[in-house]
């Protein structure tokens, strides 16, 4: 019964799942922006080899990140199950998560992005999918449209990465 509250309960009319998400985004946003560990994460994501040469313990930090990721995934699964009042192992939300992150400015190659940007990407994707539903598009075609949106976002990410690399090369030369 208390698990259902995790997904369906509210505090002062605000869904608990939303409060939990906002709290986690603030905590992780602070960690990424203001701590040595956050800079280490960006460095590991941006250039694994440079991080190793800088003396970062990749094995230890990688293990910490994997445990953290697994814990958050388990929490997200519990919240989703509580919201749906059922458990469906075929629920595939990975594409939506990747699309929201890339739309929010998180580089697919790693090393850049912010929690706020990821949140903005989530709002953009939710608005896009809601708009497709309001228009009355079939579920299959909404999935296709989301895939096309992901492909478009990845194309822009690729172009931006190439442009940044070109600018960096010009500065070095």
Short mmCIF file of N, CA and C in Angstrom, two decimals:
data_model
loop_
_atom_site.label_atom_id
_atom_site.label_comp_id
_atom_site.label_asym_id
_atom_site.label_seq_id
_atom_site.Cartn_x
_atom_site.Cartn_y
_atom_site.Cartn_z
N UNK A 1 0.82 -1.20 0.00
CA UNK A 1 0.00 0.00 0.00
C UNK A 1 0.87 1.27 0.00
N UNK A 2 1.95 1.25 0.78
CA UNK A 2 2.81 2.43 0.82
C UNK A 2 3.59 2.60 -0.48
N UNK A 3 3.82 1.50 -1.21
CA UNK A 3 4.49 1.61 -2.51
C UNK A 3 3.60 2.36 -3.49
N UNK A 4 2.29 2.13 -3.44
CA UNK A 4 1.39 2.84 -4.34
C UNK A 4 1.44 4.35 -4.09
N UNK A 5 1.62 4.72 -2.82
CA UNK A 5 1.68 6.14 -2.50
C UNK A 5 2.89 6.80 -3.15
N UNK A 6 3.96 6.05 -3.29
CA UNK A 6 5.18 6.57 -3.92
C UNK A 6 4.88 7.11 -5.31
N UNK A 7 4.01 6.45 -6.04
CA UNK A 7 3.68 6.89 -7.39
C UNK A 7 2.42 7.71 -7.49
N UNK A 8 1.49 7.52 -6.56
CA UNK A 8 0.19 8.18 -6.67
C UNK A 8 -0.09 9.19 -5.58
N UNK A 9 0.74 9.22 -4.55
CA UNK A 9 0.50 10.14 -3.43
C UNK A 9 0.87 11.57 -3.79
N UNK A 10 0.42 12.47 -2.94
CA UNK A 10 0.76 13.88 -3.15
C UNK A 10 0.97 14.58 -1.82
N UNK A 11 1.70 15.68 -1.90
CA UNK A 11 1.93 16.54 -0.74
C UNK A 11 1.45 17.93 -1.14
N UNK A 12 0.44 18.42 -0.46
CA UNK A 12 -0.16 19.72 -0.75
C UNK A 12 -0.62 19.82 -2.20
N UNK A 13 -1.12 18.70 -2.74
CA UNK A 13 -1.63 18.68 -4.10
C UNK A 13 -0.57 18.48 -5.18
N UNK A 14 0.68 18.38 -4.78
CA UNK A 14 1.77 18.17 -5.74
C UNK A 14 2.15 16.69 -5.69
N UNK A 15 2.16 16.01 -6.85
CA UNK A 15 2.49 14.58 -6.85
C UNK A 15 3.86 14.32 -6.22
N UNK A 16 3.93 13.31 -5.36
CA UNK A 16 5.17 12.98 -4.69
C UNK A 16 6.27 12.61 -5.68
N UNK A 17 5.91 11.93 -6.77
CA UNK A 17 6.90 11.54 -7.77
C UNK A 17 7.57 12.79 -8.36
N UNK A 18 6.81 13.86 -8.57
CA UNK A 18 7.37 15.10 -9.10
C UNK A 18 8.30 15.76 -8.07
N UNK A 19 7.88 15.75 -6.81
CA UNK A 19 8.71 16.32 -5.74
C UNK A 19 10.02 15.54 -5.63
N UNK A 20 9.92 14.21 -5.69
CA UNK A 20 11.11 13.36 -5.64
C UNK A 20 12.05 13.66 -6.80
N UNK A 21 11.48 13.78 -8.01
CA UNK A 21 12.30 14.09 -9.18
C UNK A 21 12.99 15.44 -9.03
N UNK A 22 12.27 16.45 -8.60
CA UNK A 22 12.86 17.78 -8.42
C UNK A 22 13.97 17.75 -7.38
N UNK A 23 13.74 17.05 -6.27
CA UNK A 23 14.75 16.97 -5.22
C UNK A 23 16.01 16.27 -5.74
N UNK A 24 15.84 15.18 -6.45
CA UNK A 24 17.00 14.47 -7.00
C UNK A 24 17.73 15.32 -8.04
N UNK A 25 16.99 16.06 -8.86
CA UNK A 25 17.64 16.92 -9.86
C UNK A 25 18.44 18.03 -9.18
N UNK A 26 17.93 18.58 -8.11
CA UNK A 26 18.66 19.63 -7.39
C UNK A 26 19.93 19.06 -6.77
N UNK A 27 19.80 17.91 -6.11
CA UNK A 27 20.97 17.29 -5.47
C UNK A 27 22.03 16.94 -6.50
N UNK A 28 21.62 16.24 -7.57
CA UNK A 28 22.60 15.84 -8.58
C UNK A 28 23.13 17.02 -9.38
N UNK A 29 22.29 18.02 -9.60
CA UNK A 29 22.76 19.23 -10.27
C UNK A 29 23.83 19.93 -9.45
N UNK A 30 23.63 20.00 -8.13
CA UNK A 30 24.63 20.59 -7.25
C UNK A 30 25.92 19.78 -7.28
N UNK A 31 25.80 18.46 -7.19
CA UNK A 31 26.99 17.61 -7.21
C UNK A 31 27.76 17.80 -8.51
N UNK A 32 27.07 17.80 -9.64
CA UNK A 32 27.76 17.94 -10.92
C UNK A 32 28.40 19.31 -11.10
N UNK A 33 27.75 20.35 -10.63
CA UNK A 33 28.24 21.71 -10.88
C UNK A 33 29.24 22.20 -9.84
N UNK A 34 29.19 21.68 -8.62
CA UNK A 34 29.95 22.32 -7.54
C UNK A 34 30.91 21.43 -6.77
N UNK A 35 31.09 20.20 -7.19
CA UNK A 35 31.98 19.33 -6.43
C UNK A 35 33.09 18.76 -7.31
N UNK A 36 34.15 18.33 -6.65
CA UNK A 36 35.27 17.70 -7.36
C UNK A 36 34.79 16.43 -8.05
N UNK A 37 33.93 15.67 -7.37
CA UNK A 37 33.41 14.44 -7.97
C UNK A 37 32.62 14.74 -9.24
N UNK A 38 31.85 15.83 -9.24
CA UNK A 38 31.10 16.22 -10.44
C UNK A 38 32.02 16.54 -11.60
N UNK A 39 33.09 17.27 -11.33
CA UNK A 39 34.06 17.57 -12.40
C UNK A 39 34.72 16.29 -12.89
N UNK A 40 34.95 15.37 -11.97
CA UNK A 40 35.53 14.07 -12.35
C UNK A 40 34.59 13.33 -13.30
N UNK A 41 33.30 13.37 -13.02
CA UNK A 41 32.32 12.70 -13.88
C UNK A 41 32.36 13.30 -15.28
N UNK A 42 32.36 14.64 -15.36
CA UNK A 42 32.43 15.29 -16.67
C UNK A 42 33.72 14.91 -17.39
N UNK A 43 34.81 14.86 -16.67
CA UNK A 43 36.08 14.53 -17.30
C UNK A 43 36.08 13.10 -17.81
N UNK A 44 35.54 12.19 -17.02
CA UNK A 44 35.47 10.79 -17.45
C UNK A 44 34.58 10.67 -18.70
N UNK A 45 33.50 11.41 -18.74
CA UNK A 45 32.59 11.35 -19.89
C UNK A 45 33.15 12.03 -21.11
N UNK A 46 33.92 13.10 -20.90
CA UNK A 46 34.46 13.86 -22.02
C UNK A 46 35.64 13.18 -22.69
N UNK A 47 36.57 12.66 -21.88
CA UNK A 47 37.76 12.03 -22.44
C UNK A 47 38.29 11.04 -21.40
N UNK A 48 37.96 9.79 -21.60
CA UNK A 48 38.32 8.75 -20.65
C UNK A 48 39.84 8.64 -20.49
N UNK A 49 40.55 8.74 -21.60
CA UNK A 49 42.01 8.61 -21.58
C UNK A 49 42.65 9.78 -20.82
N UNK A 50 42.16 10.99 -21.07
CA UNK A 50 42.69 12.16 -20.37
C UNK A 50 42.41 12.07 -18.87
N UNK A 51 41.24 11.55 -18.52
CA UNK A 51 40.90 11.38 -17.10
C UNK A 51 41.87 10.40 -16.45
N UNK A 52 42.20 9.33 -17.15
CA UNK A 52 43.15 8.35 -16.61
C UNK A 52 44.51 8.99 -16.43
N UNK A 53 44.95 9.76 -17.43
CA UNK A 53 46.26 10.40 -17.36
C UNK A 53 46.30 11.50 -16.29
N UNK A 54 45.14 12.05 -15.94
CA UNK A 54 45.07 13.07 -14.90
C UNK A 54 45.10 12.46 -13.50
N UNK A 55 45.12 11.14 -13.44
CA UNK A 55 45.22 10.48 -12.14
C UNK A 55 43.90 10.13 -11.51
N UNK A 56 42.83 10.18 -12.27
CA UNK A 56 41.52 9.83 -11.73
C UNK A 56 41.40 8.31 -11.67
N UNK A 57 40.94 7.81 -10.54
CA UNK A 57 40.74 6.38 -10.37
C UNK A 57 39.45 5.99 -11.10
N UNK A 58 39.61 5.56 -12.34
CA UNK A 58 38.46 5.26 -13.18
C UNK A 58 37.65 4.07 -12.68
N UNK A 59 38.33 3.08 -12.16
CA UNK A 59 37.63 1.89 -11.68
C UNK A 59 36.74 2.23 -10.48
N UNK A 60 37.29 2.96 -9.52
CA UNK A 60 36.52 3.34 -8.33
C UNK A 60 35.36 4.25 -8.69
N UNK A 61 35.63 5.29 -9.46
CA UNK A 61 34.57 6.23 -9.83
C UNK A 61 33.54 5.57 -10.74
N UNK A 62 34.00 4.72 -11.63
CA UNK A 62 33.06 4.00 -12.49
C UNK A 62 32.15 3.09 -11.68
N UNK A 63 32.70 2.43 -10.67
CA UNK A 63 31.90 1.57 -9.81
C UNK A 63 30.87 2.39 -9.03
N UNK A 64 31.30 3.52 -8.50
CA UNK A 64 30.37 4.41 -7.78
C UNK A 64 29.24 4.84 -8.71
N UNK A 65 29.58 5.21 -9.94
CA UNK A 65 28.56 5.67 -10.89
C UNK A 65 27.60 4.54 -11.28
N UNK A 66 28.12 3.33 -11.44
CA UNK A 66 27.26 2.20 -11.80
C UNK A 66 26.30 1.85 -10.66
N UNK A 67 26.81 1.87 -9.43
CA UNK A 67 25.94 1.59 -8.28
C UNK A 67 24.87 2.68 -8.17
N UNK A 68 25.28 3.92 -8.35
CA UNK A 68 24.34 5.04 -8.29
C UNK A 68 23.29 4.92 -9.39
N UNK A 69 23.71 4.60 -10.58
CA UNK A 69 22.79 4.45 -11.71
C UNK A 69 21.80 3.32 -11.44
N UNK A 70 22.30 2.21 -10.93
CA UNK A 70 21.42 1.06 -10.64
C UNK A 70 20.41 1.40 -9.56
N UNK A 71 20.85 2.13 -8.53
CA UNK A 71 19.95 2.52 -7.45
C UNK A 71 18.85 3.45 -7.97
N UNK A 72 19.23 4.42 -8.79
CA UNK A 72 18.24 5.34 -9.36
C UNK A 72 17.30 4.63 -10.32
N UNK A 73 17.82 3.66 -11.08
CA UNK A 73 16.96 2.90 -11.99
C UNK A 73 15.95 2.07 -11.20
N UNK A 74 16.39 1.48 -10.10
CA UNK A 74 15.48 0.71 -9.25
C UNK A 74 14.41 1.62 -8.66
N UNK A 75 14.81 2.80 -8.20
CA UNK A 75 13.84 3.76 -7.66
C UNK A 75 12.85 4.19 -8.74
N UNK A 76 13.35 4.47 -9.93
CA UNK A 76 12.47 4.86 -11.03
C UNK A 76 11.50 3.74 -11.39
N UNK A 77 11.98 2.50 -11.36
CA UNK A 77 11.10 1.36 -11.62
C UNK A 77 10.01 1.24 -10.57
N UNK A 78 10.37 1.48 -9.31
CA UNK A 78 9.37 1.43 -8.24
C UNK A 78 8.33 2.54 -8.41
N UNK A 79 8.78 3.74 -8.75
CA UNK A 79 7.85 4.86 -8.95
C UNK A 79 6.93 4.58 -10.14
N UNK A 80 7.51 4.06 -11.24
CA UNK A 80 6.69 3.75 -12.42
C UNK A 80 5.67 2.66 -12.09
N UNK A 81 6.10 1.62 -11.41
CA UNK A 81 5.18 0.55 -11.04
C UNK A 81 4.07 1.08 -10.12
N UNK A 82 4.43 1.97 -9.22
CA UNK A 82 3.45 2.55 -8.31
C UNK A 82 2.47 3.45 -9.06
N UNK A 83 2.95 4.19 -10.03
CA UNK A 83 2.06 5.07 -10.81
C UNK A 83 1.09 4.27 -11.66
N UNK A 84 1.58 3.18 -12.23
CA UNK A 84 0.74 2.36 -13.12
C UNK A 84 -0.08 1.33 -12.36
N UNK A 85 0.24 1.15 -11.07
CA UNK A 85 -0.40 0.13 -10.25
C UNK A 85 -0.26 -1.26 -10.86
N UNK A 86 0.83 -1.43 -11.59
CA UNK A 86 1.15 -2.73 -12.16
C UNK A 86 2.63 -2.72 -12.58
N UNK A 87 3.11 -3.91 -12.88
CA UNK A 87 4.50 -4.03 -13.33
C UNK A 87 4.48 -4.63 -14.72
N UNK A 88 5.07 -3.93 -15.65
CA UNK A 88 5.12 -4.39 -17.03
C UNK A 88 6.58 -4.40 -17.49
N UNK A 89 7.20 -5.57 -17.58
CA UNK A 89 8.61 -5.62 -17.95
C UNK A 89 8.89 -5.18 -19.39
N UNK A 90 7.86 -5.08 -20.21
CA UNK A 90 8.09 -4.68 -21.60
C UNK A 90 8.04 -3.17 -21.80
N UNK A 91 7.88 -2.41 -20.73
CA UNK A 91 7.86 -0.95 -20.84
C UNK A 91 9.26 -0.48 -21.24
N UNK A 92 9.35 0.10 -22.41
CA UNK A 92 10.64 0.54 -22.93
C UNK A 92 10.69 2.06 -22.94
N UNK A 93 11.39 2.61 -21.99
CA UNK A 93 11.48 4.06 -21.88
C UNK A 93 12.90 4.57 -22.14
N UNK A 94 13.81 3.68 -22.51
CA UNK A 94 15.20 4.09 -22.72
C UNK A 94 15.31 5.08 -23.88
N UNK A 95 14.56 4.86 -24.95
CA UNK A 95 14.64 5.78 -26.09
C UNK A 95 14.15 7.17 -25.69
N UNK A 96 13.09 7.22 -24.89
CA UNK A 96 12.59 8.51 -24.42
C UNK A 96 13.62 9.21 -23.54
N UNK A 97 14.29 8.46 -22.68
CA UNK A 97 15.30 9.05 -21.80
C UNK A 97 16.46 9.61 -22.61
N UNK A 98 16.93 8.86 -23.60
CA UNK A 98 18.03 9.32 -24.44
C UNK A 98 17.60 10.55 -25.24
N UNK A 99 16.39 10.52 -25.81
CA UNK A 99 15.89 11.66 -26.58
C UNK A 99 15.80 12.90 -25.72
N UNK A 100 15.26 12.78 -24.52
CA UNK A 100 15.13 13.94 -23.62
C UNK A 100 16.50 14.49 -23.26
N UNK A 101 17.45 13.61 -22.99
CA UNK A 101 18.80 14.07 -22.62
C UNK A 101 19.46 14.80 -23.78
N UNK A 102 19.39 14.23 -24.98
CA UNK A 102 20.04 14.87 -26.13
C UNK A 102 19.34 16.18 -26.48
N UNK A 103 18.02 16.21 -26.40
CA UNK A 103 17.29 17.46 -26.65
C UNK A 103 17.69 18.53 -25.64
N UNK A 104 18.03 18.11 -24.44
CA UNK A 104 18.41 19.05 -23.39
C UNK A 104 19.86 19.49 -23.44
N UNK A 105 20.60 19.05 -24.44
CA UNK A 105 21.96 19.53 -24.59
C UNK A 105 23.03 18.61 -24.02
N UNK A 106 22.64 17.42 -23.58
CA UNK A 106 23.63 16.46 -23.11
C UNK A 106 24.27 15.83 -24.35
N UNK A 107 25.59 15.94 -24.46
CA UNK A 107 26.27 15.40 -25.63
C UNK A 107 26.21 13.88 -25.60
N UNK A 108 25.90 13.28 -26.73
CA UNK A 108 25.80 11.83 -26.81
C UNK A 108 27.16 11.19 -26.58
N UNK A 109 28.22 11.92 -26.89
CA UNK A 109 29.57 11.41 -26.69
C UNK A 109 30.03 11.60 -25.25
N UNK A 110 29.28 12.35 -24.45
CA UNK A 110 29.60 12.53 -23.04
C UNK A 110 30.41 13.79 -22.79
N UNK A 111 30.54 14.12 -21.51
CA UNK A 111 31.39 15.22 -21.10
C UNK A 111 30.74 16.58 -21.04
N UNK A 112 29.50 16.71 -21.44
CA UNK A 112 28.84 18.01 -21.35
C UNK A 112 27.35 17.82 -21.12
N UNK A 113 26.72 18.85 -20.61
CA UNK A 113 25.30 18.82 -20.32
C UNK A 113 25.06 19.18 -18.87
N UNK A 114 23.83 19.56 -18.58
CA UNK A 114 23.46 19.94 -17.21
C UNK A 114 22.14 19.28 -16.84
N UNK A 115 21.86 19.24 -15.55
CA UNK A 115 20.59 18.69 -15.08
C UNK A 115 19.43 19.56 -15.57
N UNK A 116 19.62 20.87 -15.56
CA UNK A 116 18.57 21.77 -16.03
C UNK A 116 18.29 21.54 -17.51
N UNK A 117 19.36 21.35 -18.29
CA UNK A 117 19.19 21.07 -19.71
C UNK A 117 18.43 19.77 -19.93
N UNK A 118 18.74 18.75 -19.14
CA UNK A 118 18.02 17.49 -19.23
C UNK A 118 16.54 17.66 -18.89
N UNK A 119 16.25 18.50 -17.90
CA UNK A 119 14.87 18.77 -17.53
C UNK A 119 14.14 19.49 -18.67
N UNK A 120 14.80 20.46 -19.29
CA UNK A 120 14.21 21.17 -20.43
C UNK A 120 13.96 20.18 -21.58
N UNK A 121 14.90 19.29 -21.82
CA UNK A 121 14.71 18.26 -22.84
C UNK A 121 13.52 17.38 -22.54
N UNK A 122 13.33 17.04 -21.27
CA UNK A 122 12.18 16.24 -20.85
C UNK A 122 10.88 16.99 -21.11
N UNK A 123 10.86 18.28 -20.80
CA UNK A 123 9.66 19.08 -21.07
C UNK A 123 9.38 19.16 -22.57
N UNK A 124 10.43 19.35 -23.38
CA UNK A 124 10.25 19.41 -24.84
C UNK A 124 9.70 18.09 -25.37
N UNK A 125 10.28 16.97 -24.94
CA UNK A 125 9.82 15.67 -25.41
C UNK A 125 8.39 15.40 -24.96
N UNK A 126 8.07 15.72 -23.72
CA UNK A 126 6.70 15.50 -23.22
C UNK A 126 5.70 16.34 -24.00
N UNK A 127 6.06 17.59 -24.28
CA UNK A 127 5.17 18.46 -25.06
C UNK A 127 4.99 17.92 -26.47
N UNK A 128 6.08 17.44 -27.06
CA UNK A 128 6.03 16.87 -28.41
C UNK A 128 5.10 15.65 -28.44
N UNK A 129 5.30 14.74 -27.49
CA UNK A 129 4.48 13.53 -27.46
C UNK A 129 3.02 13.84 -27.13
N UNK A 130 2.80 14.79 -26.23
CA UNK A 130 1.44 15.19 -25.90
C UNK A 130 0.75 15.80 -27.11
N UNK A 131 1.48 16.63 -27.85
CA UNK A 131 0.92 17.23 -29.06
C UNK A 131 0.53 16.18 -30.09
N UNK A 132 1.37 15.17 -30.25
CA UNK A 132 1.05 14.09 -31.18
C UNK A 132 -0.20 13.31 -30.74
N UNK A 133 -0.35 13.16 -29.43
CA UNK A 133 -1.52 12.46 -28.91
C UNK A 133 -2.78 13.29 -29.11
N UNK A 134 -2.68 14.60 -28.88
CA UNK A 134 -3.83 15.49 -29.05
C UNK A 134 -4.28 15.50 -30.50
N UNK A 135 -3.32 15.46 -31.42
CA UNK A 135 -3.64 15.44 -32.85
C UNK A 135 -4.33 14.13 -33.22
N UNK A 136 -4.13 13.09 -32.41
CA UNK A 136 -4.81 11.82 -32.65
C UNK A 136 -3.96 10.82 -33.41
N UNK A 137 -2.65 11.02 -33.37
CA UNK A 137 -1.75 10.10 -34.07
C UNK A 137 -1.71 8.76 -33.35
N UNK A 138 -1.69 7.69 -34.12
CA UNK A 138 -1.63 6.34 -33.58
C UNK A 138 -0.35 6.13 -32.79
N UNK A 139 -0.40 5.22 -31.81
CA UNK A 139 0.75 4.96 -30.94
C UNK A 139 1.99 4.58 -31.74
N UNK A 140 1.83 3.74 -32.76
CA UNK A 140 2.96 3.32 -33.59
C UNK A 140 3.62 4.54 -34.22
N UNK A 141 2.84 5.43 -34.80
CA UNK A 141 3.40 6.60 -35.48
C UNK A 141 3.98 7.61 -34.51
N UNK A 142 3.45 7.64 -33.28
CA UNK A 142 4.06 8.50 -32.26
C UNK A 142 5.46 8.00 -31.93
N UNK A 143 5.62 6.68 -31.86
CA UNK A 143 6.93 6.10 -31.61
C UNK A 143 7.88 6.41 -32.76
N UNK A 144 7.40 6.30 -33.98
CA UNK A 144 8.21 6.63 -35.15
C UNK A 144 8.61 8.11 -35.11
N UNK A 145 7.67 8.98 -34.78
CA UNK A 145 7.97 10.42 -34.72
C UNK A 145 8.99 10.72 -33.63
N UNK A 146 8.87 10.03 -32.49
CA UNK A 146 9.86 10.22 -31.41
C UNK A 146 11.24 9.74 -31.86
N UNK A 147 11.28 8.65 -32.61
CA UNK A 147 12.54 8.16 -33.16
C UNK A 147 13.15 9.15 -34.14
N UNK A 148 12.31 9.74 -34.96
CA UNK A 148 12.81 10.76 -35.90
C UNK A 148 13.31 11.99 -35.15
N UNK A 149 12.62 12.36 -34.09
CA UNK A 149 13.07 13.47 -33.26
C UNK A 149 14.44 13.16 -32.65
N UNK A 150 14.62 11.93 -32.17
CA UNK A 150 15.92 11.51 -31.64
C UNK A 150 16.99 11.58 -32.71
N UNK A 151 16.68 11.09 -33.91
CA UNK A 151 17.65 11.13 -35.01
C UNK A 151 18.02 12.58 -35.34
N UNK A 152 17.05 13.46 -35.35
CA UNK A 152 17.31 14.87 -35.61
C UNK A 152 18.17 15.49 -34.52
N UNK A 153 17.85 15.19 -33.27
CA UNK A 153 18.64 15.71 -32.14
C UNK A 153 20.07 15.19 -32.19
N UNK A 154 20.25 13.92 -32.53
CA UNK A 154 21.60 13.35 -32.63
C UNK A 154 22.37 13.95 -33.80
N UNK A 155 21.67 14.27 -34.89
CA UNK A 155 22.33 14.92 -36.03
C UNK A 155 22.84 16.29 -35.62
N UNK A 156 22.01 17.06 -34.92
CA UNK A 156 22.45 18.37 -34.45
C UNK A 156 23.60 18.24 -33.45
N UNK A 157 23.55 17.22 -32.59
CA UNK A 157 24.63 16.98 -31.64
C UNK A 157 25.92 16.66 -32.37
N UNK A 158 25.84 15.83 -33.40
CA UNK A 158 27.02 15.46 -34.19
C UNK A 158 27.61 16.69 -34.88
N UNK A 159 26.75 17.49 -35.49
CA UNK A 159 27.22 18.71 -36.17
C UNK A 159 27.87 19.66 -35.18
N UNK A 160 27.26 19.83 -34.02
CA UNK A 160 27.81 20.71 -32.99
C UNK A 160 29.15 20.20 -32.49
N UNK A 161 29.27 18.89 -32.29
CA UNK A 161 30.54 18.30 -31.83
C UNK A 161 31.64 18.54 -32.87
N UNK A 162 31.32 18.32 -34.14
CA UNK A 162 32.30 18.56 -35.20
C UNK A 162 32.70 20.03 -35.27
N UNK A 163 31.73 20.92 -35.12
CA UNK A 163 32.02 22.35 -35.16
C UNK A 163 32.93 22.75 -34.01
N UNK A 164 32.63 22.22 -32.81
CA UNK A 164 33.47 22.54 -31.65
C UNK A 164 34.89 22.00 -31.83
N UNK A 165 35.02 20.80 -32.37
CA UNK A 165 36.34 20.22 -32.61
C UNK A 165 37.12 21.05 -33.63
N UNK A 166 36.43 21.55 -34.63
CA UNK A 166 37.07 22.39 -35.66
C UNK A 166 37.54 23.70 -35.05
N UNK A 167 36.69 24.31 -34.20
CA UNK A 167 37.08 25.56 -33.54
C UNK A 167 38.27 25.34 -32.60
N UNK A 168 38.28 24.24 -31.90
CA UNK A 168 39.38 23.91 -31.00
C UNK A 168 40.67 23.71 -31.77
N UNK A 169 40.57 23.06 -32.90
CA UNK A 169 41.74 22.81 -33.74
C UNK A 169 42.30 24.12 -34.28
N UNK A 170 41.41 25.04 -34.67
CA UNK A 170 41.85 26.34 -35.16
C UNK A 170 42.54 27.13 -34.07
N UNK A 171 42.08 27.04 -32.85
CA UNK A 171 42.72 27.75 -31.73
C UNK A 171 44.11 27.19 -31.45
N UNK A 172 44.25 25.87 -31.59
CA UNK A 172 45.55 25.22 -31.33
C UNK A 172 46.54 25.59 -32.44
N UNK A 173 46.06 25.62 -33.69
CA UNK A 173 46.95 25.94 -34.82
C UNK A 173 47.25 27.38 -34.80
#
